[in-house]
mmCIF file of C-alpha atoms and ligand atoms in Angstrom:
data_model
loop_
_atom_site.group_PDB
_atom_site.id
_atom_site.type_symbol
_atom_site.label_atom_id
_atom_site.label_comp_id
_atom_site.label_asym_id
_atom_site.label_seq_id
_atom_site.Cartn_x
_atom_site.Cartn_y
_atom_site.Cartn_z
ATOM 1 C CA UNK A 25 -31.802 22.700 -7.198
ATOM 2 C CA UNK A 26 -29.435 22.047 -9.414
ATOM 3 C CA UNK A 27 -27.901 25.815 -10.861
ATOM 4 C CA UNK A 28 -24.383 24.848 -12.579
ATOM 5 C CA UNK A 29 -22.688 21.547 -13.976
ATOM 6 C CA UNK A 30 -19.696 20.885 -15.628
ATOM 7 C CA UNK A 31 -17.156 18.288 -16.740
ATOM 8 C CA UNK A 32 -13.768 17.783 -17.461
ATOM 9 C CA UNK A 33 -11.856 14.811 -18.714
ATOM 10 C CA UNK A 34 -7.835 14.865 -19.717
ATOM 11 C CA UNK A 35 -6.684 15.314 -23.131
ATOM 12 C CA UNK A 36 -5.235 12.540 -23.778
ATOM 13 C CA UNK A 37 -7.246 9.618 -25.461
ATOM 14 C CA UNK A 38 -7.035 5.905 -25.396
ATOM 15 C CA UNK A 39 -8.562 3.817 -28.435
ATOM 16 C CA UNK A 40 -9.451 0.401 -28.756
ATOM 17 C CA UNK A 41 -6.817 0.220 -31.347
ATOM 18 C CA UNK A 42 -4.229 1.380 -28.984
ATOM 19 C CA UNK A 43 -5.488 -1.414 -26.131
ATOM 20 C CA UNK A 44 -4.904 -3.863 -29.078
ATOM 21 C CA UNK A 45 -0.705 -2.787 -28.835
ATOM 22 C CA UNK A 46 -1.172 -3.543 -25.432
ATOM 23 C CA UNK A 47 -3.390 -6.775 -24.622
ATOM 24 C CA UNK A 48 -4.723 -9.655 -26.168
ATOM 25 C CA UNK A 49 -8.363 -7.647 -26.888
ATOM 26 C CA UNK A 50 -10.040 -6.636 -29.841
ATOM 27 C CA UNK A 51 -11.953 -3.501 -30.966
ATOM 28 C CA UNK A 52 -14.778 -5.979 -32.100
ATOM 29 C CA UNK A 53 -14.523 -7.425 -28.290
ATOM 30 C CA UNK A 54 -14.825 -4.267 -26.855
ATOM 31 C CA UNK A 55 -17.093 -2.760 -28.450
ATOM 32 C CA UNK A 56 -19.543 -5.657 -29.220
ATOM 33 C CA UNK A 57 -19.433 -6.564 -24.854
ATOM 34 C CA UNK A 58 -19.301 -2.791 -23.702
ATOM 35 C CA UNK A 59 -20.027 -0.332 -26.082
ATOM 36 C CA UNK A 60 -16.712 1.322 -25.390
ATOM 37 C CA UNK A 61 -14.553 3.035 -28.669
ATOM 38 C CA UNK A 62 -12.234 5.286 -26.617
ATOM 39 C CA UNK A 63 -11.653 6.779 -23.640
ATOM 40 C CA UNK A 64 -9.405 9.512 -21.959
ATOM 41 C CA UNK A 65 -6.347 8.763 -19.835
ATOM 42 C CA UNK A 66 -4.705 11.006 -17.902
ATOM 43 C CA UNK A 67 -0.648 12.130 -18.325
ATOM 44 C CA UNK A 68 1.659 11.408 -15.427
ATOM 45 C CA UNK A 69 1.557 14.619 -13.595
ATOM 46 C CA UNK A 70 -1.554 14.924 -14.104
ATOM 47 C CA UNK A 71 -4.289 14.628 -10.958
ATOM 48 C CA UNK A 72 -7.950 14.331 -10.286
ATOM 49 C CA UNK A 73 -8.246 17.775 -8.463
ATOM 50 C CA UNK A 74 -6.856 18.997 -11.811
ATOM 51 C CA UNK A 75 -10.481 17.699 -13.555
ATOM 52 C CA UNK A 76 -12.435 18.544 -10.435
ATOM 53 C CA UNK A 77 -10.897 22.429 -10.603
ATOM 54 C CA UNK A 78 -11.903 22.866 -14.087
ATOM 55 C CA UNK A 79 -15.252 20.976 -14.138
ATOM 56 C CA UNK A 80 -16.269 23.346 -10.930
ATOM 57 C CA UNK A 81 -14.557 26.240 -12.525
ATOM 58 C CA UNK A 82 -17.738 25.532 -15.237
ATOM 59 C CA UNK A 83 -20.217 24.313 -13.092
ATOM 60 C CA UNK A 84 -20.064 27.818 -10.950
ATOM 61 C CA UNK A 85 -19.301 30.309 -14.076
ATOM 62 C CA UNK A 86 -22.669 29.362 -14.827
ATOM 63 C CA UNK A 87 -24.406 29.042 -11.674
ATOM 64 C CA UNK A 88 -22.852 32.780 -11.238
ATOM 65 C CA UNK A 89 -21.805 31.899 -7.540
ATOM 66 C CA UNK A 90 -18.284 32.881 -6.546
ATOM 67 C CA UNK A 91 -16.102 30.313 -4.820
ATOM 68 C CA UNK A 92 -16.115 32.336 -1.888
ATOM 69 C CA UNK A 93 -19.849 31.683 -1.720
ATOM 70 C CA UNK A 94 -19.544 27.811 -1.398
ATOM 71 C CA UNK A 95 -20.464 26.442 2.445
ATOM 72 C CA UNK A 96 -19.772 22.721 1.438
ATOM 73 C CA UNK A 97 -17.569 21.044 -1.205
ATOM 74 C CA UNK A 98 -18.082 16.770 -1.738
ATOM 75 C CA UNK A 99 -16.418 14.991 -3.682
ATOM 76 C CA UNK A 100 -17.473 11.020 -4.533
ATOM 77 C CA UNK A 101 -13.897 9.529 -5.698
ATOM 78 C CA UNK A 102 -11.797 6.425 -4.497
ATOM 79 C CA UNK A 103 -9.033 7.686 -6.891
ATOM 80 C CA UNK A 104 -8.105 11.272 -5.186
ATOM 81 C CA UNK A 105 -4.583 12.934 -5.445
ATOM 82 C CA UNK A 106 -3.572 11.275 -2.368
ATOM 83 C CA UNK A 107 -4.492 8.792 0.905
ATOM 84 C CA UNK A 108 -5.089 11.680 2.984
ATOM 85 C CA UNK A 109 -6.017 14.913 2.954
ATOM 86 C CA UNK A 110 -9.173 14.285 0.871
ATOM 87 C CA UNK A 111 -9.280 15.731 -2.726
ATOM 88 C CA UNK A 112 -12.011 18.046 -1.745
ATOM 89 C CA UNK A 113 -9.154 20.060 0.545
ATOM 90 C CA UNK A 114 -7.401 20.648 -2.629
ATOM 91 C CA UNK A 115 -10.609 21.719 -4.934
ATOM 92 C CA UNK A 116 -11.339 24.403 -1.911
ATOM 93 C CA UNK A 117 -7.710 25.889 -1.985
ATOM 94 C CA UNK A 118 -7.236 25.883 -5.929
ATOM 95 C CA UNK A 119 -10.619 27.539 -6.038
ATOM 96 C CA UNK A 120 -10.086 29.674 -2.989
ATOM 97 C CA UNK A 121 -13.257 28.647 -1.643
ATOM 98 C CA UNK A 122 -12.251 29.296 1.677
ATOM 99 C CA UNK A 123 -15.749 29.728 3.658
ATOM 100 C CA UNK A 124 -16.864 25.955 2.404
ATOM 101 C CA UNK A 125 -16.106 22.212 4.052
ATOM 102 C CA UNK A 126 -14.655 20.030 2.461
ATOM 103 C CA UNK A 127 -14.669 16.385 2.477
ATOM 104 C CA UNK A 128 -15.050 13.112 -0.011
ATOM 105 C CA UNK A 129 -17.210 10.252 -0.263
ATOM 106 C CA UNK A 130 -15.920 7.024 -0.710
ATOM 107 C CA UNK A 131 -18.236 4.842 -2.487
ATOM 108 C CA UNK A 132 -17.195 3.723 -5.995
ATOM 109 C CA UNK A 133 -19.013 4.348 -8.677
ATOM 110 C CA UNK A 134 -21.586 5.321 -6.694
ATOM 111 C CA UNK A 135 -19.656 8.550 -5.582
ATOM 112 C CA UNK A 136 -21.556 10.578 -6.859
ATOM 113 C CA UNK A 137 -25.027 10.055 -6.482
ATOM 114 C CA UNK A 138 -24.191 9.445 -2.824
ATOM 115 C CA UNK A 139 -22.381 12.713 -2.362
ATOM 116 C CA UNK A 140 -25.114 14.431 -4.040
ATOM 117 C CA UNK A 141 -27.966 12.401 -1.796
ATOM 118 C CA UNK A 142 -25.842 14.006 0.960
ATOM 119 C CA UNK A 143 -25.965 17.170 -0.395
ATOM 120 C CA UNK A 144 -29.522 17.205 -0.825
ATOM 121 C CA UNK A 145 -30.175 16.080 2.319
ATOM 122 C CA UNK A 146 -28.021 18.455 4.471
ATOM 123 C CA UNK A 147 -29.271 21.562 2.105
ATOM 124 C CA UNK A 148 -32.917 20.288 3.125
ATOM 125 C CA UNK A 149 -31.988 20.345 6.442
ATOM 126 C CA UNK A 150 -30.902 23.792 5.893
ATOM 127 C CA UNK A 151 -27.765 23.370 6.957
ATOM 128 C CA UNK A 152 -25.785 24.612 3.721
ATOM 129 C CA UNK A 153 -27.265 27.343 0.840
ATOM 130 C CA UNK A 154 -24.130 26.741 -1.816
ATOM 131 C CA UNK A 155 -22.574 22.934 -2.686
ATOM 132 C CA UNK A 156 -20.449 21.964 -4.894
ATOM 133 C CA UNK A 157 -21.015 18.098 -5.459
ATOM 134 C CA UNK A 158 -18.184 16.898 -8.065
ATOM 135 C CA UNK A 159 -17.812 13.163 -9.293
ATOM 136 C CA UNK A 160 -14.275 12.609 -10.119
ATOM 137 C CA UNK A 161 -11.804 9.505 -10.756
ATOM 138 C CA UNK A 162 -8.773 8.766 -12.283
ATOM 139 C CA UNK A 163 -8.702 5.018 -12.168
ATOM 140 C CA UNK A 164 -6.076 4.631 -14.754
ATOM 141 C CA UNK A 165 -3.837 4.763 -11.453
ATOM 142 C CA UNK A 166 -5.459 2.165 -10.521
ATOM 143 C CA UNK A 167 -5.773 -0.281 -13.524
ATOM 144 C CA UNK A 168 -3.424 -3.259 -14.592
ATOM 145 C CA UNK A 169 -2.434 -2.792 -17.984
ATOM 146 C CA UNK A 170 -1.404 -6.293 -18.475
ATOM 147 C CA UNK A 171 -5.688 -7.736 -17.198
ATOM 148 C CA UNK A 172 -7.487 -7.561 -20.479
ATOM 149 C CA UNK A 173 -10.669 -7.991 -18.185
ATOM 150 C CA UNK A 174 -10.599 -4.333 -16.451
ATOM 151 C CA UNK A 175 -8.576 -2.476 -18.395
ATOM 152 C CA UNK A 176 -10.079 -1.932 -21.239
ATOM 153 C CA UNK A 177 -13.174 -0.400 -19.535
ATOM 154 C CA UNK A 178 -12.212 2.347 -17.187
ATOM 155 C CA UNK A 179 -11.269 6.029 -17.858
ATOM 156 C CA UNK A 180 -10.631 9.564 -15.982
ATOM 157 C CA UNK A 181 -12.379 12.457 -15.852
ATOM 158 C CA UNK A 182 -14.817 14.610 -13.685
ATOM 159 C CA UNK A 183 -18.143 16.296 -13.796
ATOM 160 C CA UNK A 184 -19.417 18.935 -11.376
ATOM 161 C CA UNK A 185 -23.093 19.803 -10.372
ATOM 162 C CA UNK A 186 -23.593 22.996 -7.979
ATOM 163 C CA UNK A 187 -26.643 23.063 -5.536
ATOM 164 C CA UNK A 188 -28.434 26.024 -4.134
ATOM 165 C CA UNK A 189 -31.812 26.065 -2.673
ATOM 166 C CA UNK A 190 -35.002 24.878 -4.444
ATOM 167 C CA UNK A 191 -37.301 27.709 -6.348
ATOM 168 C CA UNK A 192 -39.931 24.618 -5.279
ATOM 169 C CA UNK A 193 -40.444 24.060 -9.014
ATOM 170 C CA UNK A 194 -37.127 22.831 -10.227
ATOM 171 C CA UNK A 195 -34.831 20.702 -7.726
ATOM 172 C CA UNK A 196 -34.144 17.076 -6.445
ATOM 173 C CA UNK A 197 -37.141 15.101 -6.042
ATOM 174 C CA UNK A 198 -36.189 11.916 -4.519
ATOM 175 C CA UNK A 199 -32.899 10.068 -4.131
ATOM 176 C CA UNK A 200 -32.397 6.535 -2.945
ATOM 177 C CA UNK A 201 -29.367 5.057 -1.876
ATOM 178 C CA UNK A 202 -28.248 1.411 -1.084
ATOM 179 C CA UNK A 203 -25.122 -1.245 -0.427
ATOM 180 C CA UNK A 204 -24.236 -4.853 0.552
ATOM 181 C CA UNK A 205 -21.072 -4.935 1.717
ATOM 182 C CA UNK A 206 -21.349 -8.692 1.741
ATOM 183 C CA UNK A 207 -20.097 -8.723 -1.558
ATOM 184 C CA UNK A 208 -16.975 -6.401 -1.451
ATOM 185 C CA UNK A 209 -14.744 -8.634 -3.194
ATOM 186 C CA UNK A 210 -16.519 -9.069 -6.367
ATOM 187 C CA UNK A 211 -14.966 -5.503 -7.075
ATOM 188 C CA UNK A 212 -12.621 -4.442 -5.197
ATOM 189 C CA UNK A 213 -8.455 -2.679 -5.080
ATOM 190 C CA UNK A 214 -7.383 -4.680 -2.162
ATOM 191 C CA UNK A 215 -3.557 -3.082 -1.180
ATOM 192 C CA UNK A 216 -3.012 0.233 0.223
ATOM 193 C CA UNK A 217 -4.813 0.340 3.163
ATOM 194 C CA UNK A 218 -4.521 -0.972 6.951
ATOM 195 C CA UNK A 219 -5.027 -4.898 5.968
ATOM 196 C CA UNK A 220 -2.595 -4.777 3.079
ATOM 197 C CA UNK A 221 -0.246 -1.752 3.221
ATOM 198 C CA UNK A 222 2.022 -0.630 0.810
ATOM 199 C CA UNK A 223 5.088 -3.115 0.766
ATOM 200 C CA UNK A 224 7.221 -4.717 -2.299
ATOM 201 C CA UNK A 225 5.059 -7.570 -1.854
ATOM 202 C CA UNK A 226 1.755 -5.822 -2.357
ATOM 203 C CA UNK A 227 3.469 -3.972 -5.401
ATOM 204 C CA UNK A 228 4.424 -7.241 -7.029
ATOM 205 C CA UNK A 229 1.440 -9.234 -6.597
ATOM 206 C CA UNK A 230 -0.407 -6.033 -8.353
ATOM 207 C CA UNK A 231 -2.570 -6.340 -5.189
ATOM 208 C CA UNK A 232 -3.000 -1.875 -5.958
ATOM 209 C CA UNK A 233 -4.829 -2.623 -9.097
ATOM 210 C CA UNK A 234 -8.784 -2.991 -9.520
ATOM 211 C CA UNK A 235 -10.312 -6.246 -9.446
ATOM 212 C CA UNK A 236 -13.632 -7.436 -10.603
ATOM 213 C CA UNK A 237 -15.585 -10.355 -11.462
ATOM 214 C CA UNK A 238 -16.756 -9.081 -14.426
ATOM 215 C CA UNK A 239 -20.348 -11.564 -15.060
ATOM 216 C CA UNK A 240 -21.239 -11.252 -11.447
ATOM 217 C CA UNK A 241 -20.726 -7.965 -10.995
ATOM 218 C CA UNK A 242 -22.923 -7.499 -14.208
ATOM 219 C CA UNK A 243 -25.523 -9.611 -12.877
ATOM 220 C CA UNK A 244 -25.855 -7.468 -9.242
ATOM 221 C CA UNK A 245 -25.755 -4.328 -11.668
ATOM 222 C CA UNK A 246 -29.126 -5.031 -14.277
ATOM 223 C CA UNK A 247 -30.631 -5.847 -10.935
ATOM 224 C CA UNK A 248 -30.091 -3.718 -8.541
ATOM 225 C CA UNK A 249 -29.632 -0.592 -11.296
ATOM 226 C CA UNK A 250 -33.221 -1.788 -12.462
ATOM 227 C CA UNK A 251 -34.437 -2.073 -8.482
ATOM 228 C CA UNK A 252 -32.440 1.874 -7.923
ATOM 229 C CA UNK A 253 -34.993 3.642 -10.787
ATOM 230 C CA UNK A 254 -38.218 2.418 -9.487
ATOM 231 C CA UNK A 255 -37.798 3.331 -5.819
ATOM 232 C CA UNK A 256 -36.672 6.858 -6.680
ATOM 233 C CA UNK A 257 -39.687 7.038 -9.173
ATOM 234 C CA UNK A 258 -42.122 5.717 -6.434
ATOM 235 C CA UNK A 259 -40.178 8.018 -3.922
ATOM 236 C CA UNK A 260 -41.390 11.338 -6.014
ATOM 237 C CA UNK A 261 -44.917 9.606 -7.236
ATOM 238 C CA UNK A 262 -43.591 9.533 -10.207
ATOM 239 C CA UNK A 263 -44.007 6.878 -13.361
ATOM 240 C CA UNK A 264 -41.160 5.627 -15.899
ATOM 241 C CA UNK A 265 -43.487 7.273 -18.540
ATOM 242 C CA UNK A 266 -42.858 10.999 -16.545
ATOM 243 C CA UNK A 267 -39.200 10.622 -17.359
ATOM 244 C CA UNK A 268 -37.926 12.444 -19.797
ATOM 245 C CA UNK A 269 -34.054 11.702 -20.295
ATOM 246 C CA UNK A 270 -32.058 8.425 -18.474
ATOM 247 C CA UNK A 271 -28.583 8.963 -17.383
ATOM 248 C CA UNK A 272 -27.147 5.729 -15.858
ATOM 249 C CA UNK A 273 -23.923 5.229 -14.766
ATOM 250 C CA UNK A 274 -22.049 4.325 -17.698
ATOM 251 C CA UNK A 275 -20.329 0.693 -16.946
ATOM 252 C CA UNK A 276 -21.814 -1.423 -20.224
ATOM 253 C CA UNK A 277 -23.844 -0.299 -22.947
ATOM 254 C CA UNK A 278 -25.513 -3.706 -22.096
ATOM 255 C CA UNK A 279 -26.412 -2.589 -18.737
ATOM 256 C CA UNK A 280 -27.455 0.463 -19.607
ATOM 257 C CA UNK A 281 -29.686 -1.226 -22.124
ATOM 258 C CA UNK A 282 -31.481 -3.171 -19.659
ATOM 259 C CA UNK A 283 -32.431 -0.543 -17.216
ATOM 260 C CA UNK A 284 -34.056 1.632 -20.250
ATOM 261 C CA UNK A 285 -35.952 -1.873 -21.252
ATOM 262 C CA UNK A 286 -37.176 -2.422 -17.588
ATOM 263 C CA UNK A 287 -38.319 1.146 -17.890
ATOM 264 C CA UNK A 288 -39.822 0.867 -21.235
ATOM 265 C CA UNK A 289 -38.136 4.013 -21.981
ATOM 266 C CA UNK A 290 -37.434 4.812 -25.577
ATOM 267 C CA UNK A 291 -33.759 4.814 -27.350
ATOM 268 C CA UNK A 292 -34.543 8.901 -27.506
ATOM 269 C CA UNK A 293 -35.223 9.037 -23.437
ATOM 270 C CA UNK A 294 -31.326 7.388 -22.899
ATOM 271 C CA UNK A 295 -28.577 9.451 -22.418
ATOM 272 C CA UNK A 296 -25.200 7.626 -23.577
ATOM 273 C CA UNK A 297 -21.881 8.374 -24.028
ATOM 274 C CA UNK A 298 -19.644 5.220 -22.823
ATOM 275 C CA UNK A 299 -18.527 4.684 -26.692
ATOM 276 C CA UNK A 300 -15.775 8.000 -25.798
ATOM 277 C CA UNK A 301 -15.350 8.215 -22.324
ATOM 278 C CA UNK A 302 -15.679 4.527 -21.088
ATOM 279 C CA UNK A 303 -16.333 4.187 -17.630
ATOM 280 C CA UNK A 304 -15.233 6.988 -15.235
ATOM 281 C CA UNK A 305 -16.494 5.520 -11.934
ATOM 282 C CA UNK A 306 -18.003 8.077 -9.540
ATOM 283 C CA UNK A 307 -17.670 10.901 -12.709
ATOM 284 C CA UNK A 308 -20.118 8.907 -15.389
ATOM 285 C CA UNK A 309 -23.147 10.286 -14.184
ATOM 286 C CA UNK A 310 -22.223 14.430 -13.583
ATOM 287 C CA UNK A 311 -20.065 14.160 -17.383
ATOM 288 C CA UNK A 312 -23.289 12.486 -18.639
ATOM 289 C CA UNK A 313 -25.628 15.104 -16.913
ATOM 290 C CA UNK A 314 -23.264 18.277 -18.202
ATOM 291 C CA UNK A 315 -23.228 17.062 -21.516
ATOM 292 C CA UNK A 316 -26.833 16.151 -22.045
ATOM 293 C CA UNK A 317 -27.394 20.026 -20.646
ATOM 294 C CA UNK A 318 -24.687 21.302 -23.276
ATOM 295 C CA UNK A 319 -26.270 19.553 -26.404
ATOM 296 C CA UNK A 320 -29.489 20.269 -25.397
ATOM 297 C CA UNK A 321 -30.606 16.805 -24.618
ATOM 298 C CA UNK A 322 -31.876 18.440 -20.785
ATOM 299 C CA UNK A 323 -33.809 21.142 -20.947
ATOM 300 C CA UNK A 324 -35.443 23.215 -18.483
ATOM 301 C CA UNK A 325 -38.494 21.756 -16.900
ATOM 302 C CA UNK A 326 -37.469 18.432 -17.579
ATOM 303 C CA UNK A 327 -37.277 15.504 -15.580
ATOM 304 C CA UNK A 328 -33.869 13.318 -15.549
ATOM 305 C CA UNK A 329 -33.905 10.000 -13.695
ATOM 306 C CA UNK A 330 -30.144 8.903 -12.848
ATOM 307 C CA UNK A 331 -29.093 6.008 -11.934
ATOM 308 C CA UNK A 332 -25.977 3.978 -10.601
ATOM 309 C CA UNK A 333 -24.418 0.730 -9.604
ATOM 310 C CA UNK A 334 -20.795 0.298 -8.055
ATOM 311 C CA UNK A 335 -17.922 -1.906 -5.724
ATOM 312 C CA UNK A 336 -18.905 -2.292 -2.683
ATOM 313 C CA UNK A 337 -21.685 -3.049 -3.523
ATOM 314 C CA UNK A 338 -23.527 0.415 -3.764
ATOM 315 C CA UNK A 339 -25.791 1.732 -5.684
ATOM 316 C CA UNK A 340 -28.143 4.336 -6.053
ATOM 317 C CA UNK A 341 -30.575 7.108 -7.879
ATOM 318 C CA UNK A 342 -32.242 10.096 -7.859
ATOM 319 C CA UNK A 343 -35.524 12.316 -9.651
ATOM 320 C CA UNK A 344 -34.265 15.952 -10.620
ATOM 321 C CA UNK A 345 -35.960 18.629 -12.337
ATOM 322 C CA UNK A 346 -34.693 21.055 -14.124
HETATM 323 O O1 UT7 B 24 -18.595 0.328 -12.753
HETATM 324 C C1 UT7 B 24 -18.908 -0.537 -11.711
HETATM 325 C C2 UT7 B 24 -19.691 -1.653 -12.145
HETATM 326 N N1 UT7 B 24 -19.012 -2.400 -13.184
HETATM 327 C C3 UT7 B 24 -19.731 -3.004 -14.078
HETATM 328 O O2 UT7 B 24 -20.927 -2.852 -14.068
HETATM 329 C C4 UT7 B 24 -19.059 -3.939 -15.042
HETATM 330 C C5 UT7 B 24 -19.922 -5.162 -15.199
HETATM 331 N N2 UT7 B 24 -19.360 -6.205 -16.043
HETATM 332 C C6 UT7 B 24 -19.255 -6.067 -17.384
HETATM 333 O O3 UT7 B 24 -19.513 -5.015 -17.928
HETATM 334 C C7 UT7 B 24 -18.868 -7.281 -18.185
HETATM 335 O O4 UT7 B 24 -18.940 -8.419 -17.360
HETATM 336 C C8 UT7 B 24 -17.456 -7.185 -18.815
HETATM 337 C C9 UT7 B 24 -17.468 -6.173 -19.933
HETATM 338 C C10 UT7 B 24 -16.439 -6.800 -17.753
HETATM 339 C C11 UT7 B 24 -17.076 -8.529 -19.411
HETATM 340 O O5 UT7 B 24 -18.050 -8.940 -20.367
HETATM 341 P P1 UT7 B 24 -18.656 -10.423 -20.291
HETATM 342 O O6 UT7 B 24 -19.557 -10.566 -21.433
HETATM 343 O O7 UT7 B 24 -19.248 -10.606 -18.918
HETATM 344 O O8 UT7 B 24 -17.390 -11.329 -20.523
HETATM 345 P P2 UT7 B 24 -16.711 -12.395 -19.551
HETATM 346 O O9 UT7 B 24 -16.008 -11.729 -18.433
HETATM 347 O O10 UT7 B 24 -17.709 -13.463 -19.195
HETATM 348 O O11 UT7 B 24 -15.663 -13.015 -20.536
HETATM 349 C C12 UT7 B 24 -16.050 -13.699 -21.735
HETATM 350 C C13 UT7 B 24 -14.808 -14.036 -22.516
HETATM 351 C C14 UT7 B 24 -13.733 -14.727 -21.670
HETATM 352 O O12 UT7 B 24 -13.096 -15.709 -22.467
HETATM 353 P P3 UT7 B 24 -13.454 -17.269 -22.320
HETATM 354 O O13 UT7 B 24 -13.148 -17.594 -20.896
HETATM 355 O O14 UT7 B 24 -14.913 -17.359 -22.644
HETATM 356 O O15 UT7 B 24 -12.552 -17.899 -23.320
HETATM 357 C C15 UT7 B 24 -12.773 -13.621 -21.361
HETATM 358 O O16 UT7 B 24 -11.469 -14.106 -21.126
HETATM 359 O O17 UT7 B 24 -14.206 -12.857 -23.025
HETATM 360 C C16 UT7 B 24 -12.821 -12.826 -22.640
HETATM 361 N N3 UT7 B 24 -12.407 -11.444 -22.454
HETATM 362 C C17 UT7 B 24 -11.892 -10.684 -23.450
HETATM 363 N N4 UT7 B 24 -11.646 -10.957 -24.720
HETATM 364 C C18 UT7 B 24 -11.119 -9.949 -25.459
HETATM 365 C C19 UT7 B 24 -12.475 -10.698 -21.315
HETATM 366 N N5 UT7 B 24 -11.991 -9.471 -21.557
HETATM 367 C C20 UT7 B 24 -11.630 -9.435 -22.861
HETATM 368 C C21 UT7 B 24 -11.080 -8.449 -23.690
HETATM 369 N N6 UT7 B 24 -10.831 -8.758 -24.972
HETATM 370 N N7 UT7 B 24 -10.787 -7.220 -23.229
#
């Protein structure tokens, strides 16, 4: 079950009015196709282990577990502070969490319903009593600035959940994951890695910058996002009419609309805040889920449904009570 979350985003924010300095876009644009007003952007010096640290520093102040405590740390990103070793290493020596693994996930913006299916699974398996499952990315590293198409969407930040064994009332009741790696290039960063490494010529063709065919990508996403709910839901015998708050991975108001209408669920039952954080990849959902707890949007008892789509493809979702 789920005993701690957190989140924590840098301070720096990015309007639509600054993107306007910077582009050809317009806040109308924006906000009209994605829902987006602002989002946060990190400061150079700044890393993702830097969110990750403080979002589990919250997540396990109120779990009450100690660092020390932790068996397993995962982290979904595909934005870390560096190619190798993973950002998790880093979380478990800022933290001192020395007793727990630590590893990352790599799957996009579905990083973190992934890790967490992981997590879930493994802790079933009673392999590990204490994780620490963190969505985290700073894909402003990874944006170019001068591609009105991507950059106006994507921001940093991370959110933490921490897992400890189920009281079998409250816990994870189903999670469902998926991919089709058939369609890799709709979304994609293609340099960096063994079939395009680093090189002048990688730099200049801005081949270390996100990609995306934006309508197709939509497309796969109301689909498959739509597809994600229902087999978690059938997974825990549950119905949409059982749920009581929707937290989607944040990518387009639009999208996010369509998997509430395929549910039926109400405006009241939908968790949003893409209008000031934009999307944060692998960290939409645990931001979403720490806030919603914060405000009082997720109480105890209820039931969240969460959902996500991302590159790769991937996508995923999962039933959790609280
Ligand atoms: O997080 C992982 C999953 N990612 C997603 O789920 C993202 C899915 N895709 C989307 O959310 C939407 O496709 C976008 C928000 C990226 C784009 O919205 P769209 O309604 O699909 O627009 P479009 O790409 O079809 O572009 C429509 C027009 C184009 O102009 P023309 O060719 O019709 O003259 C674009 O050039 O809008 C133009 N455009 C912009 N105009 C102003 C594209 N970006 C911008 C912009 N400002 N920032």
């Amino acid at each position: 079950m789920i005993v701690g979350t957190g989140h924590s985003v840098p301070a720096r924010v990015l309007t639509n009015a600054d993107l306007e300095k910077i582009v050809d876009t317009s806040n109308e644009w924006i906000v009209e196709r994605t829902g987006i007003r602002e989002r946060h952007i990190k400061e150079p010096g700044e890393k993702t282990s830097d969110f990750c640290y403080n979002a589990a520093v919250e997540a396990l102040g109120e779990a009450g577990i100690a660092p020390q405590d932790l068996d397993l740390i995962i982290i979904g990103t595909v934005s870390g502070d560096m190619p190798t070793p993973s950002t998790a290493i880093f979380v478990q020596a800022r933290l001192g969490a020395l007793n727990a693994a630590a590893l990352d996930v790599s799957a996009a913006c579905s990083g973190f319903l992934y890790a967490l299916s992981l997590a879930d699974g493994l802790m079933a398996a009673g392999r590990y009593r204490r994780i620490l499952v963190i969505g985290a990315e700073c894909l402003s590293i990874m944006t170019n600035w001068e591609d009105r198409n991507t950059c106006v969407l994507f921001g940093d930040g991370a959110g933490a959940v921490v897992l400890a064994p189920s009281d079998g009332k409250h816990g994870v009741l189903s999670t469902y994951l998926g991919a089709d790696g058939r369609l890799a290039e709709l979304l994609w960063c293609p340099g960096g890695g063994s079939l395009f490494p680093a090189s002048h010529e990688t730099v200049d063709k801005k081949m270390h910058s996100l990609k995306m065919a934006g309508r197709e990508v939509f497309l796969h996403a109301v689909k498959a996002m739509g597809e994600s709910a229902e087999r978690a839901l059938a997974a825990a015998n549950l119905k949409a009419s059982d749920i009581d708050l929707l937290i989607t991975h944040q990518a387009n108001q639009r999208i996010i609309d369509a998997t509430a209408k395929r549910l039926n669920l109400p405006k009241e039952k939908v968790y949003v805040n893409i209008d000031r954080f934009g999307n944060t990849s692998s960290a939409s959902i645990p931001i979403a889920l720490n806030e919603a707890r914060r405000t009082g949007r997720l109480k105890p008892g209820m039931i969240c449904l969460l959902v996500t789509f991302g590159g790769g493809f991937t996508w995923g979702s999962a039933a959790v009570q609280f």
